[in-house]
mmCIF file of C-alpha atoms and ligand atoms in Angstrom:
data_model
loop_
_atom_site.group_PDB
_atom_site.id
_atom_site.type_symbol
_atom_site.label_atom_id
_atom_site.label_comp_id
_atom_site.label_asym_id
_atom_site.label_seq_id
_atom_site.Cartn_x
_atom_site.Cartn_y
_atom_site.Cartn_z
ATOM 1 C CA MET A 1 0.689 6.565 11.102
ATOM 2 C CA ARG A 2 0.686 2.813 11.485
ATOM 3 C CA VAL A 3 4.003 0.945 11.675
ATOM 4 C CA LEU A 4 5.306 -2.490 12.574
ATOM 5 C CA MET A 5 7.421 -2.367 15.732
ATOM 6 C CA PRO A 6 9.795 -4.947 17.205
ATOM 7 C CA THR A 7 8.281 -6.538 20.292
ATOM 8 C CA GLY A 8 11.544 -7.899 21.710
ATOM 9 C CA GLN A 9 9.877 -11.313 22.038
ATOM 10 C CA ASN A 10 10.795 -14.332 19.957
ATOM 11 C CA ASP A 11 7.269 -15.789 19.679
ATOM 12 C CA VAL A 12 5.727 -12.624 18.153
ATOM 13 C CA LEU A 13 8.494 -10.581 16.567
ATOM 14 C CA VAL A 14 6.529 -7.496 15.447
ATOM 15 C CA SER A 15 3.287 -5.770 16.323
ATOM 16 C CA SER A 16 1.312 -2.862 14.911
ATOM 17 C CA ALA A 17 1.610 0.552 16.587
ATOM 18 C CA GLU A 18 0.725 4.218 15.985
ATOM 19 C CA VAL A 19 3.633 6.669 15.844
ATOM 20 C CA PRO A 20 4.023 10.219 14.477
ATOM 21 C CA ARG A 21 4.890 10.567 10.781
ATOM 22 C CA PRO A 22 8.624 10.976 10.184
ATOM 23 C CA GLU A 23 9.964 14.513 9.745
ATOM 24 C CA PRO A 24 12.234 14.347 6.680
ATOM 25 C CA ALA A 25 15.643 16.041 6.709
ATOM 26 C CA PRO A 26 16.278 18.506 3.842
ATOM 27 C CA HIS A 27 17.816 15.752 1.652
ATOM 28 C CA GLU A 28 14.950 13.336 2.275
ATOM 29 C CA ALA A 29 11.598 12.867 0.551
ATOM 30 C CA LEU A 30 8.489 11.756 2.420
ATOM 31 C CA VAL A 31 7.067 8.640 0.759
ATOM 32 C CA ARG A 32 3.608 7.147 1.262
ATOM 33 C CA VAL A 33 4.514 3.451 1.338
ATOM 34 C CA ALA A 34 2.459 1.205 -0.944
ATOM 35 C CA ALA A 35 4.544 -1.984 -0.633
ATOM 36 C CA PHE A 36 7.563 -3.202 1.289
ATOM 37 C CA SER A 37 9.600 -6.393 1.395
ATOM 38 C CA LEU A 38 11.304 -8.617 3.926
ATOM 39 C CA ASN A 39 15.025 -9.366 4.076
ATOM 40 C CA ARG A 40 17.051 -11.855 6.069
ATOM 41 C CA ALA A 41 18.637 -8.928 7.896
ATOM 42 C CA ASP A 42 15.212 -8.002 9.332
ATOM 43 C CA LEU A 43 14.955 -11.496 10.813
ATOM 44 C CA LEU A 44 18.537 -11.351 12.050
ATOM 45 C CA TYR A 45 17.937 -8.051 13.829
ATOM 46 C CA LEU A 46 14.572 -9.149 15.248
ATOM 47 C CA THR A 47 15.708 -12.485 16.675
ATOM 48 C CA SER A 48 18.420 -13.916 18.803
ATOM 49 C CA ALA A 49 21.439 -12.175 17.307
ATOM 50 C CA ARG A 50 21.257 -9.525 20.008
ATOM 51 C CA GLU A 51 24.747 -8.231 19.319
ATOM 52 C CA LEU A 52 23.580 -7.360 15.808
ATOM 53 C CA ARG A 53 20.460 -5.534 16.967
ATOM 54 C CA PRO A 54 20.526 -1.885 15.911
ATOM 55 C CA SER A 55 20.069 1.045 18.268
ATOM 56 C CA PRO A 56 16.960 1.535 20.446
ATOM 57 C CA GLY A 57 14.077 2.965 18.428
ATOM 58 C CA TRP A 58 15.043 0.930 15.363
ATOM 59 C CA ARG A 59 12.150 -0.356 13.274
ATOM 60 C CA PRO A 60 12.480 -3.030 10.545
ATOM 61 C CA GLY A 61 12.193 -2.493 6.791
ATOM 62 C CA ASN A 62 14.876 -1.451 4.307
ATOM 63 C CA ASP A 63 12.943 -1.840 1.051
ATOM 64 C CA ILE A 64 9.888 0.167 0.008
ATOM 65 C CA ALA A 65 7.919 1.363 -3.000
ATOM 66 C CA GLY A 66 5.290 4.094 -3.006
ATOM 67 C CA VAL A 67 4.486 7.676 -3.929
ATOM 68 C CA VAL A 68 6.425 10.806 -2.973
ATOM 69 C CA VAL A 69 4.076 13.044 -0.994
ATOM 70 C CA ARG A 70 6.702 15.691 -0.210
ATOM 71 C CA ALA A 71 9.897 16.135 -2.263
ATOM 72 C CA ALA A 72 13.247 16.766 -0.540
ATOM 73 C CA THR A 73 13.382 20.458 0.378
ATOM 74 C CA ASP A 74 16.973 20.747 -0.917
ATOM 75 C CA GLY A 75 15.503 20.241 -4.401
ATOM 76 C CA SER A 76 17.160 16.880 -5.045
ATOM 77 C CA GLY A 77 15.443 13.718 -6.229
ATOM 78 C CA PRO A 78 11.914 12.900 -7.394
ATOM 79 C CA ALA A 79 8.998 15.316 -7.270
ATOM 80 C CA ALA A 80 5.800 15.040 -5.241
ATOM 81 C CA GLY A 81 3.464 12.589 -6.954
ATOM 82 C CA ASP A 82 6.272 10.462 -8.463
ATOM 83 C CA ARG A 83 6.090 6.704 -8.049
ATOM 84 C CA VAL A 84 9.370 5.433 -6.554
ATOM 85 C CA ALA A 85 11.306 2.520 -5.099
ATOM 86 C CA GLY A 86 13.562 3.284 -2.162
ATOM 87 C CA TYR A 87 16.222 1.857 0.115
ATOM 88 C CA LEU A 88 16.341 2.805 3.810
ATOM 89 C CA PRO A 89 19.733 1.818 5.278
ATOM 90 C CA ASP A 90 18.536 2.235 8.852
ATOM 91 C CA GLY A 91 15.155 0.542 8.485
ATOM 92 C CA GLY A 92 11.721 2.012 9.226
ATOM 93 C CA GLY A 93 10.109 0.902 5.959
ATOM 94 C CA TRP A 94 7.390 -1.297 7.461
ATOM 95 C CA ALA A 95 5.160 1.727 7.872
ATOM 96 C CA GLU A 96 2.588 3.900 6.117
ATOM 97 C CA TYR A 97 5.134 6.674 5.556
ATOM 98 C CA ALA A 98 8.930 6.741 5.347
ATOM 99 C CA ALA A 99 11.515 9.497 4.997
ATOM 100 C CA VAL A 100 14.010 8.370 2.368
ATOM 101 C CA ALA A 101 17.204 10.081 1.198
ATOM 102 C CA ALA A 102 16.538 11.374 -2.313
ATOM 103 C CA ASP A 103 19.691 9.697 -3.638
ATOM 104 C CA ARG A 104 18.402 6.303 -2.482
ATOM 105 C CA LEU A 105 15.201 6.575 -4.523
ATOM 106 C CA ALA A 106 14.552 5.527 -8.117
ATOM 107 C CA ALA A 107 11.571 6.621 -10.188
ATOM 108 C CA LEU A 108 9.253 3.872 -11.398
ATOM 109 C CA PRO A 109 7.962 3.639 -14.951
ATOM 110 C CA SER A 110 4.388 2.401 -15.339
ATOM 111 C CA GLU A 111 5.623 -1.111 -16.322
ATOM 112 C CA VAL A 112 6.949 -1.729 -12.799
ATOM 113 C CA ASP A 113 4.279 -2.096 -10.137
ATOM 114 C CA PHE A 114 4.827 -1.354 -6.463
ATOM 115 C CA ALA A 115 5.120 -5.022 -5.462
ATOM 116 C CA ALA A 116 7.916 -5.776 -7.956
ATOM 117 C CA ALA A 117 9.644 -2.505 -7.074
ATOM 118 C CA ALA A 118 9.601 -3.290 -3.346
ATOM 119 C CA ALA A 119 11.338 -6.611 -4.070
ATOM 120 C CA LEU A 120 14.308 -4.886 -5.681
ATOM 121 C CA PRO A 121 16.382 -2.711 -3.320
ATOM 122 C CA THR A 122 18.411 -4.793 -0.832
ATOM 123 C CA ALA A 123 18.530 -8.120 -2.648
ATOM 124 C CA GLY A 124 18.860 -6.628 -6.122
ATOM 125 C CA ILE A 125 21.586 -4.160 -5.182
ATOM 126 C CA THR A 126 23.459 -6.867 -3.253
ATOM 127 C CA ALA A 127 23.354 -9.123 -6.323
ATOM 128 C CA ALA A 128 24.452 -6.326 -8.642
ATOM 129 C CA ARG A 129 27.382 -5.329 -6.440
ATOM 130 C CA LEU A 130 28.431 -8.944 -5.894
ATOM 131 C CA LEU A 131 28.706 -9.366 -9.634
ATOM 132 C CA ARG A 132 30.581 -6.090 -9.959
ATOM 133 C CA ALA A 133 33.012 -7.362 -7.303
ATOM 134 C CA ALA A 134 33.339 -10.652 -9.179
ATOM 135 C CA GLY A 135 34.670 -8.868 -12.275
ATOM 136 C CA PRO A 136 33.946 -9.692 -15.929
ATOM 137 C CA LEU A 137 31.734 -12.760 -16.131
ATOM 138 C CA PHE A 138 31.493 -13.512 -19.830
ATOM 139 C CA GLY A 139 32.390 -17.179 -20.274
ATOM 140 C CA ARG A 140 33.231 -17.569 -16.578
ATOM 141 C CA ARG A 141 32.041 -20.490 -14.456
ATOM 142 C CA VAL A 142 30.168 -19.340 -11.328
ATOM 143 C CA LEU A 143 29.049 -21.406 -8.324
ATOM 144 C CA LEU A 144 26.293 -19.870 -6.172
ATOM 145 C CA THR A 145 25.010 -21.184 -2.836
ATOM 146 C CA GLY A 146 21.623 -20.074 -1.438
ATOM 147 C CA ALA A 147 20.369 -19.697 -4.990
ATOM 148 C CA THR A 148 16.677 -19.906 -4.040
ATOM 149 C CA GLY A 149 16.898 -16.865 -1.766
ATOM 150 C CA GLY A 150 16.092 -13.239 -2.464
ATOM 151 C CA VAL A 151 19.657 -12.389 -3.492
ATOM 152 C CA GLY A 152 20.213 -15.729 -5.223
ATOM 153 C CA HIS A 153 17.482 -15.356 -7.840
ATOM 154 C CA TYR A 154 18.846 -11.975 -8.927
ATOM 155 C CA VAL A 155 22.431 -13.284 -9.030
ATOM 156 C CA VAL A 156 21.413 -16.172 -11.277
ATOM 157 C CA GLU A 157 19.570 -13.967 -13.762
ATOM 158 C CA LEU A 158 22.131 -11.128 -13.833
ATOM 159 C CA ALA A 159 25.176 -13.440 -14.037
ATOM 160 C CA ALA A 160 23.641 -15.573 -16.778
ATOM 161 C CA ALA A 161 22.722 -12.439 -18.738
ATOM 162 C CA ALA A 162 26.360 -11.330 -18.426
ATOM 163 C CA GLY A 163 27.458 -14.564 -20.108
ATOM 164 C CA ALA A 164 28.422 -16.675 -17.087
ATOM 165 C CA GLU A 165 27.796 -20.397 -16.791
ATOM 166 C CA VAL A 166 25.997 -20.551 -13.439
ATOM 167 C CA THR A 167 25.748 -23.607 -11.194
ATOM 168 C CA ALA A 168 23.116 -22.964 -8.507
ATOM 169 C CA VAL A 169 22.888 -24.802 -5.182
ATOM 170 C CA ALA A 170 19.291 -25.284 -3.947
ATOM 171 C CA ALA A 171 17.807 -27.451 -1.191
ATOM 172 C CA PRO A 172 16.981 -31.061 -2.122
ATOM 173 C CA GLY A 173 13.446 -31.351 -3.441
ATOM 174 C CA GLU A 174 13.543 -27.788 -4.716
ATOM 175 C CA PRO A 175 12.060 -27.668 -8.202
ATOM 176 C CA TRP A 176 14.853 -26.271 -10.313
ATOM 177 C CA GLN A 177 12.930 -25.104 -13.385
ATOM 178 C CA GLY A 178 12.575 -21.626 -11.917
ATOM 179 C CA LEU A 179 16.343 -21.188 -11.592
ATOM 180 C CA ALA A 180 16.888 -22.720 -15.039
ATOM 181 C CA ARG A 181 14.372 -20.263 -16.506
ATOM 182 C CA LEU A 182 16.439 -17.428 -15.040
ATOM 183 C CA GLY A 183 19.526 -18.829 -16.762
ATOM 184 C CA ALA A 184 21.172 -21.348 -14.400
ATOM 185 C CA THR A 185 23.075 -23.952 -16.412
ATOM 186 C CA ALA A 186 22.973 -26.534 -13.616
ATOM 187 C CA VAL A 187 21.132 -26.861 -10.310
ATOM 188 C CA VAL A 188 22.617 -29.150 -7.663
ATOM 189 C CA HIS A 189 21.390 -29.938 -4.178
ATOM 190 C CA SER A 190 24.718 -29.804 -2.380
ATOM 191 C CA VAL A 191 28.076 -28.133 -2.981
ATOM 192 C CA PRO A 192 30.030 -31.412 -3.408
ATOM 193 C CA GLU A 193 27.709 -32.336 -6.307
ATOM 194 C CA ALA A 194 28.782 -29.239 -8.243
ATOM 195 C CA GLU A 195 31.185 -29.980 -11.049
ATOM 196 C CA GLY A 196 34.145 -27.639 -10.565
ATOM 197 C CA PRO A 197 36.457 -25.937 -10.816
ATOM 198 C CA PHE A 198 34.793 -22.519 -10.817
ATOM 199 C CA ASP A 199 36.289 -19.141 -11.621
ATOM 200 C CA VAL A 200 34.033 -17.465 -9.080
ATOM 201 C CA VAL A 201 32.288 -18.882 -6.007
ATOM 202 C CA LEU A 202 29.547 -16.831 -4.308
ATOM 203 C CA GLU A 203 28.895 -18.238 -0.827
ATOM 204 C CA SER A 204 26.291 -17.110 1.716
ATOM 205 C CA ILE A 205 25.533 -20.103 3.945
ATOM 206 C CA GLY A 206 28.636 -20.341 6.154
ATOM 207 C CA GLY A 207 28.934 -23.320 8.554
ATOM 208 C CA GLU A 208 30.087 -26.392 6.666
ATOM 209 C CA GLN A 209 29.276 -24.919 3.259
ATOM 210 C CA LEU A 210 32.094 -22.415 2.878
ATOM 211 C CA PRO A 211 34.922 -24.987 3.277
ATOM 212 C CA LYS A 212 33.161 -27.229 0.752
ATOM 213 C CA ALA A 213 32.756 -24.312 -1.634
ATOM 214 C CA LEU A 214 36.426 -23.379 -1.258
ATOM 215 C CA ALA A 215 37.379 -26.777 -2.583
ATOM 216 C CA LYS A 216 35.548 -25.932 -5.823
ATOM 217 C CA VAL A 217 37.370 -22.741 -6.790
ATOM 218 C CA ARG A 218 39.999 -22.890 -9.505
ATOM 219 C CA ARG A 219 43.585 -21.874 -8.877
ATOM 220 C CA GLY A 220 43.733 -18.099 -8.969
ATOM 221 C CA GLY A 221 39.941 -17.914 -8.663
ATOM 222 C CA LEU A 222 37.792 -15.792 -6.377
ATOM 223 C CA VAL A 223 35.476 -16.668 -3.500
ATOM 224 C CA LEU A 224 33.136 -13.910 -2.350
ATOM 225 C CA TRP A 225 31.720 -14.729 1.084
ATOM 226 C CA PHE A 226 28.680 -12.568 1.589
ATOM 227 C CA GLY A 227 26.572 -14.173 4.294
ATOM 228 C CA GLN A 228 25.984 -16.837 6.914
ATOM 229 C CA ALA A 229 22.353 -17.857 6.452
ATOM 230 C CA SER A 230 22.951 -21.084 8.411
ATOM 231 C CA GLY A 231 23.796 -19.008 11.488
ATOM 232 C CA GLN A 232 26.789 -21.282 11.942
ATOM 233 C CA PRO A 233 30.332 -19.928 12.109
ATOM 234 C CA VAL A 234 32.928 -21.306 9.734
ATOM 235 C CA THR A 235 35.968 -23.370 10.636
ATOM 236 C CA LEU A 236 38.612 -23.222 7.937
ATOM 237 C CA ASP A 237 41.512 -25.514 7.263
ATOM 238 C CA PHE A 238 44.426 -24.235 5.186
ATOM 239 C CA PHE A 239 43.984 -27.336 3.064
ATOM 240 C CA ASP A 240 40.299 -26.658 2.353
ATOM 241 C CA TYR A 241 41.522 -24.929 -0.777
ATOM 242 C CA PHE A 242 42.494 -27.225 -3.656
ATOM 243 C CA SER A 243 45.917 -28.616 -2.829
ATOM 244 C CA GLY A 244 48.596 -27.082 -4.982
ATOM 245 C CA PHE A 245 51.122 -24.297 -5.325
ATOM 246 C CA GLU A 246 48.877 -21.418 -6.311
ATOM 247 C CA SER A 247 46.461 -19.486 -4.183
ATOM 248 C CA ALA A 248 42.876 -18.358 -4.587
ATOM 249 C CA THR A 249 41.303 -15.249 -3.114
ATOM 250 C CA LEU A 250 38.731 -15.436 -0.310
ATOM 251 C CA ARG A 251 37.090 -12.066 0.221
ATOM 252 C CA GLN A 252 34.370 -11.051 2.631
ATOM 253 C CA PHE A 253 31.825 -8.929 0.807
ATOM 254 C CA THR A 254 29.277 -6.441 2.041
ATOM 255 C CA VAL A 255 26.897 -4.382 -0.036
ATOM 256 C CA TYR A 256 28.234 -1.284 1.738
ATOM 257 C CA ASP A 257 31.716 -1.703 0.224
ATOM 258 C CA GLY A 258 32.705 1.041 -2.203
ATOM 259 C CA THR A 259 31.095 4.310 -3.155
ATOM 260 C CA ASP A 260 28.586 3.270 -5.814
ATOM 261 C CA SER A 261 25.327 5.221 -5.816
ATOM 262 C CA TRP A 262 22.363 3.422 -4.291
ATOM 263 C CA GLY A 263 19.921 5.419 -6.370
ATOM 264 C CA ALA A 264 21.782 4.665 -9.608
ATOM 265 C CA ASP A 265 22.021 0.941 -8.860
ATOM 266 C CA LEU A 266 18.338 0.839 -7.945
ATOM 267 C CA ALA A 267 17.440 2.740 -11.121
ATOM 268 C CA ALA A 268 19.378 0.179 -13.195
ATOM 269 C CA LEU A 269 17.441 -2.676 -11.578
ATOM 270 C CA VAL A 270 14.162 -0.848 -12.221
ATOM 271 C CA ARG A 271 15.151 -0.284 -15.865
ATOM 272 C CA LEU A 272 15.953 -4.001 -16.361
ATOM 273 C CA THR A 273 12.669 -4.984 -14.706
ATOM 274 C CA ALA A 274 10.690 -2.584 -16.911
ATOM 275 C CA ALA A 275 12.424 -4.045 -19.973
ATOM 276 C CA ASP A 276 11.425 -7.593 -18.931
ATOM 277 C CA ARG A 277 15.098 -8.513 -18.460
ATOM 278 C CA LEU A 278 14.963 -8.924 -14.671
ATOM 279 C CA HIS A 279 12.170 -10.833 -12.958
ATOM 280 C CA PRO A 280 11.743 -10.261 -9.213
ATOM 281 C CA GLU A 281 10.624 -13.535 -7.642
ATOM 282 C CA PHE A 282 8.122 -12.878 -4.861
ATOM 283 C CA GLY A 283 5.026 -15.034 -5.344
ATOM 284 C CA ALA A 284 1.735 -13.330 -4.507
ATOM 285 C CA PRO A 285 1.930 -10.042 -2.602
ATOM 286 C CA ARG A 286 0.601 -10.390 0.942
ATOM 287 C CA PRO A 287 -1.275 -8.089 3.334
ATOM 288 C CA TRP A 288 1.074 -6.457 5.783
ATOM 289 C CA SER A 289 -0.752 -8.114 8.673
ATOM 290 C CA SER A 290 0.956 -11.352 7.581
ATOM 291 C CA VAL A 291 4.568 -10.254 8.113
ATOM 292 C CA GLY A 292 4.832 -12.477 11.221
ATOM 293 C CA THR A 293 3.918 -15.572 9.196
ATOM 294 C CA ALA A 294 6.490 -14.714 6.537
ATOM 295 C CA LEU A 295 9.187 -14.206 9.203
ATOM 296 C CA THR A 296 8.448 -17.742 10.431
ATOM 297 C CA GLU A 297 8.658 -19.104 6.865
ATOM 298 C CA LEU A 298 12.003 -17.361 6.400
ATOM 299 C CA ALA A 299 13.342 -18.718 9.704
ATOM 300 C CA GLU A 300 12.201 -22.241 8.785
ATOM 301 C CA ARG A 301 13.706 -22.061 5.288
ATOM 302 C CA ARG A 302 10.293 -22.275 3.619
ATOM 303 C CA LEU A 303 10.360 -18.928 1.828
ATOM 304 C CA ARG A 304 11.543 -18.831 -1.786
ATOM 305 C CA GLY A 305 12.659 -15.568 -3.342
ATOM 306 C CA LYS A 306 11.261 -12.478 -1.670
ATOM 307 C CA ALA A 307 8.122 -11.836 0.399
ATOM 308 C CA VAL A 308 6.345 -8.596 -0.546
ATOM 309 C CA PHE A 309 3.598 -6.886 1.461
ATOM 310 C CA LEU A 310 0.988 -4.364 0.349
ATOM 311 C CA VAL A 311 0.164 -1.466 2.645
ATOM 312 C CA ASP A 312 -3.620 -1.194 2.460
ATOM 313 C CA GLU A 313 -5.266 -0.050 -0.734
ATOM 314 C CA MET A 314 -2.168 1.552 -2.319
ATOM 315 C CA SER A 315 -1.250 -1.469 -4.372
ATOM 316 C CA SER A 316 -1.070 -0.670 -8.075
HETATM 317 N N1 NAP B 401 27.008 -9.070 2.618
HETATM 318 C C1 NAP B 401 25.965 -8.280 2.421
HETATM 319 O O1 NAP B 401 26.078 -7.063 2.313
HETATM 320 C C2 NAP B 401 24.620 -8.905 2.336
HETATM 321 C C3 NAP B 401 23.520 -8.205 1.846
HETATM 322 C C4 NAP B 401 22.286 -8.883 1.754
HETATM 323 C C5 NAP B 401 22.184 -10.197 2.163
HETATM 324 N N2 NAP B 401 23.280 -10.807 2.680
HETATM 325 C C6 NAP B 401 23.251 -12.206 3.107
HETATM 326 O O2 NAP B 401 23.143 -12.978 1.946
HETATM 327 C C7 NAP B 401 22.457 -14.174 2.249
HETATM 328 C C8 NAP B 401 21.303 -14.316 1.291
HETATM 329 O O3 NAP B 401 20.363 -13.277 1.552
HETATM 330 P P1 NAP B 401 18.877 -13.466 1.093
HETATM 331 O O4 NAP B 401 18.164 -12.218 1.393
HETATM 332 O O5 NAP B 401 18.851 -14.029 -0.270
HETATM 333 O O6 NAP B 401 18.432 -14.603 2.132
HETATM 334 P P2 NAP B 401 17.324 -15.708 1.938
HETATM 335 O O7 NAP B 401 16.259 -15.192 1.025
HETATM 336 O O8 NAP B 401 16.966 -16.157 3.294
HETATM 337 O O9 NAP B 401 18.073 -16.882 1.156
HETATM 338 C C9 NAP B 401 19.019 -17.685 1.786
HETATM 339 C C10 NAP B 401 19.041 -19.031 1.097
HETATM 340 O O10 NAP B 401 20.047 -19.802 1.712
HETATM 341 C C11 NAP B 401 19.688 -21.173 1.640
HETATM 342 N N3 NAP B 401 20.112 -21.909 2.839
HETATM 343 C C12 NAP B 401 20.909 -23.000 2.829
HETATM 344 N N4 NAP B 401 21.131 -23.433 4.070
HETATM 345 C C13 NAP B 401 20.442 -22.624 4.879
HETATM 346 C C14 NAP B 401 20.268 -22.604 6.279
HETATM 347 N N5 NAP B 401 20.849 -23.492 7.096
HETATM 348 N N6 NAP B 401 19.482 -21.634 6.786
HETATM 349 C C15 NAP B 401 18.891 -20.737 5.991
HETATM 350 N N7 NAP B 401 19.035 -20.704 4.642
HETATM 351 C C16 NAP B 401 19.805 -21.658 4.104
HETATM 352 C C17 NAP B 401 18.187 -21.222 1.432
HETATM 353 O O11 NAP B 401 17.984 -21.926 0.238
HETATM 354 P P3 NAP B 401 17.753 -23.515 0.220
HETATM 355 O O12 NAP B 401 16.816 -23.833 1.333
HETATM 356 O O13 NAP B 401 17.213 -23.778 -1.159
HETATM 357 O O14 NAP B 401 19.130 -24.103 0.425
HETATM 358 C C18 NAP B 401 17.751 -19.792 1.240
HETATM 359 O O15 NAP B 401 16.939 -19.653 0.079
HETATM 360 C C19 NAP B 401 22.040 -14.087 3.717
HETATM 361 O O16 NAP B 401 22.986 -14.749 4.490
HETATM 362 C C20 NAP B 401 22.080 -12.604 3.979
HETATM 363 O O17 NAP B 401 22.285 -12.311 5.318
HETATM 364 C C21 NAP B 401 24.483 -10.205 2.755
#
């Protein structure tokens, strides 16, 4: 089967190669991949963050959609012929076939096409779990950095639907109607412009942004720090928090926290998408030969939402 392999070179990050089809374990289904998407983690693993690079033999791609060609032999999960979305924690999804644990698959109704489904797993589940970690949101004020990213779009729509008043931070010049359509109450172009205080701050840029975001949280509020898209480490001052006699909580968040089911979370995102209540933002699907171009766009901060790729003719 054809796959995209890391090259180990920074000018051309991936190249096409032929490898044997994966041999699924008893709890895994074999999926013919119709579409896959790109995440920031793929870029992180493929580029200079060598210490983050997974084990030898790793291939990129956590998010896929396609058709089950062989069900898991332990009898769990979808049947052969079912259309599914799937999450591969260890990558390998940029390929014609992938072996996916049955409990990380969700069946697709006819309303959800492969491209939309492939945009859901990593970013959608991260957004859903962030909001779960944030607690009840009805009537709460939420500040979100990186709102134009893959995770950000889902956070805006899900938080607004839960009754939060969302202030989204997007790069200057970014048209904000898209985020407003998803439910953002305000869109600002820098954290200091945001009118605080906020009950919940969701921060994923790091560098200078986290200290600025900390200054916006209300006393007793919560900051969930879930990424460092700037690539810059954070320097914190005790007095970056509002000055006063009460504390706020700063918590590092990862999507792997807790024991929630990946399949169940993915199924919930699929259900909301089918019901026209969640709108994956991915522009036009692209041929998978253009992954390199999209990686460059992501690195240069020119990609908005998700990039989705179609694997040959399996596209509807
Ligand atoms: N903790 C977890 O388990 C987990 C899981 C998934 C993702 N993440 C992290 O969450 C963050 C968002 O993920 P994503 O998939 O939504 O990423 P993404 O699509 O690349 O979005 C990141 C957004 O950050 C903004 N940004 C601001 N300053 C930036 C800078 N210096 N460099 C790059 N981007 C900058 C960009 O929007 P503007 O240009 O409009 O400012 C961009 O849209 C990433 O840091 C990712 O690594 C964490």
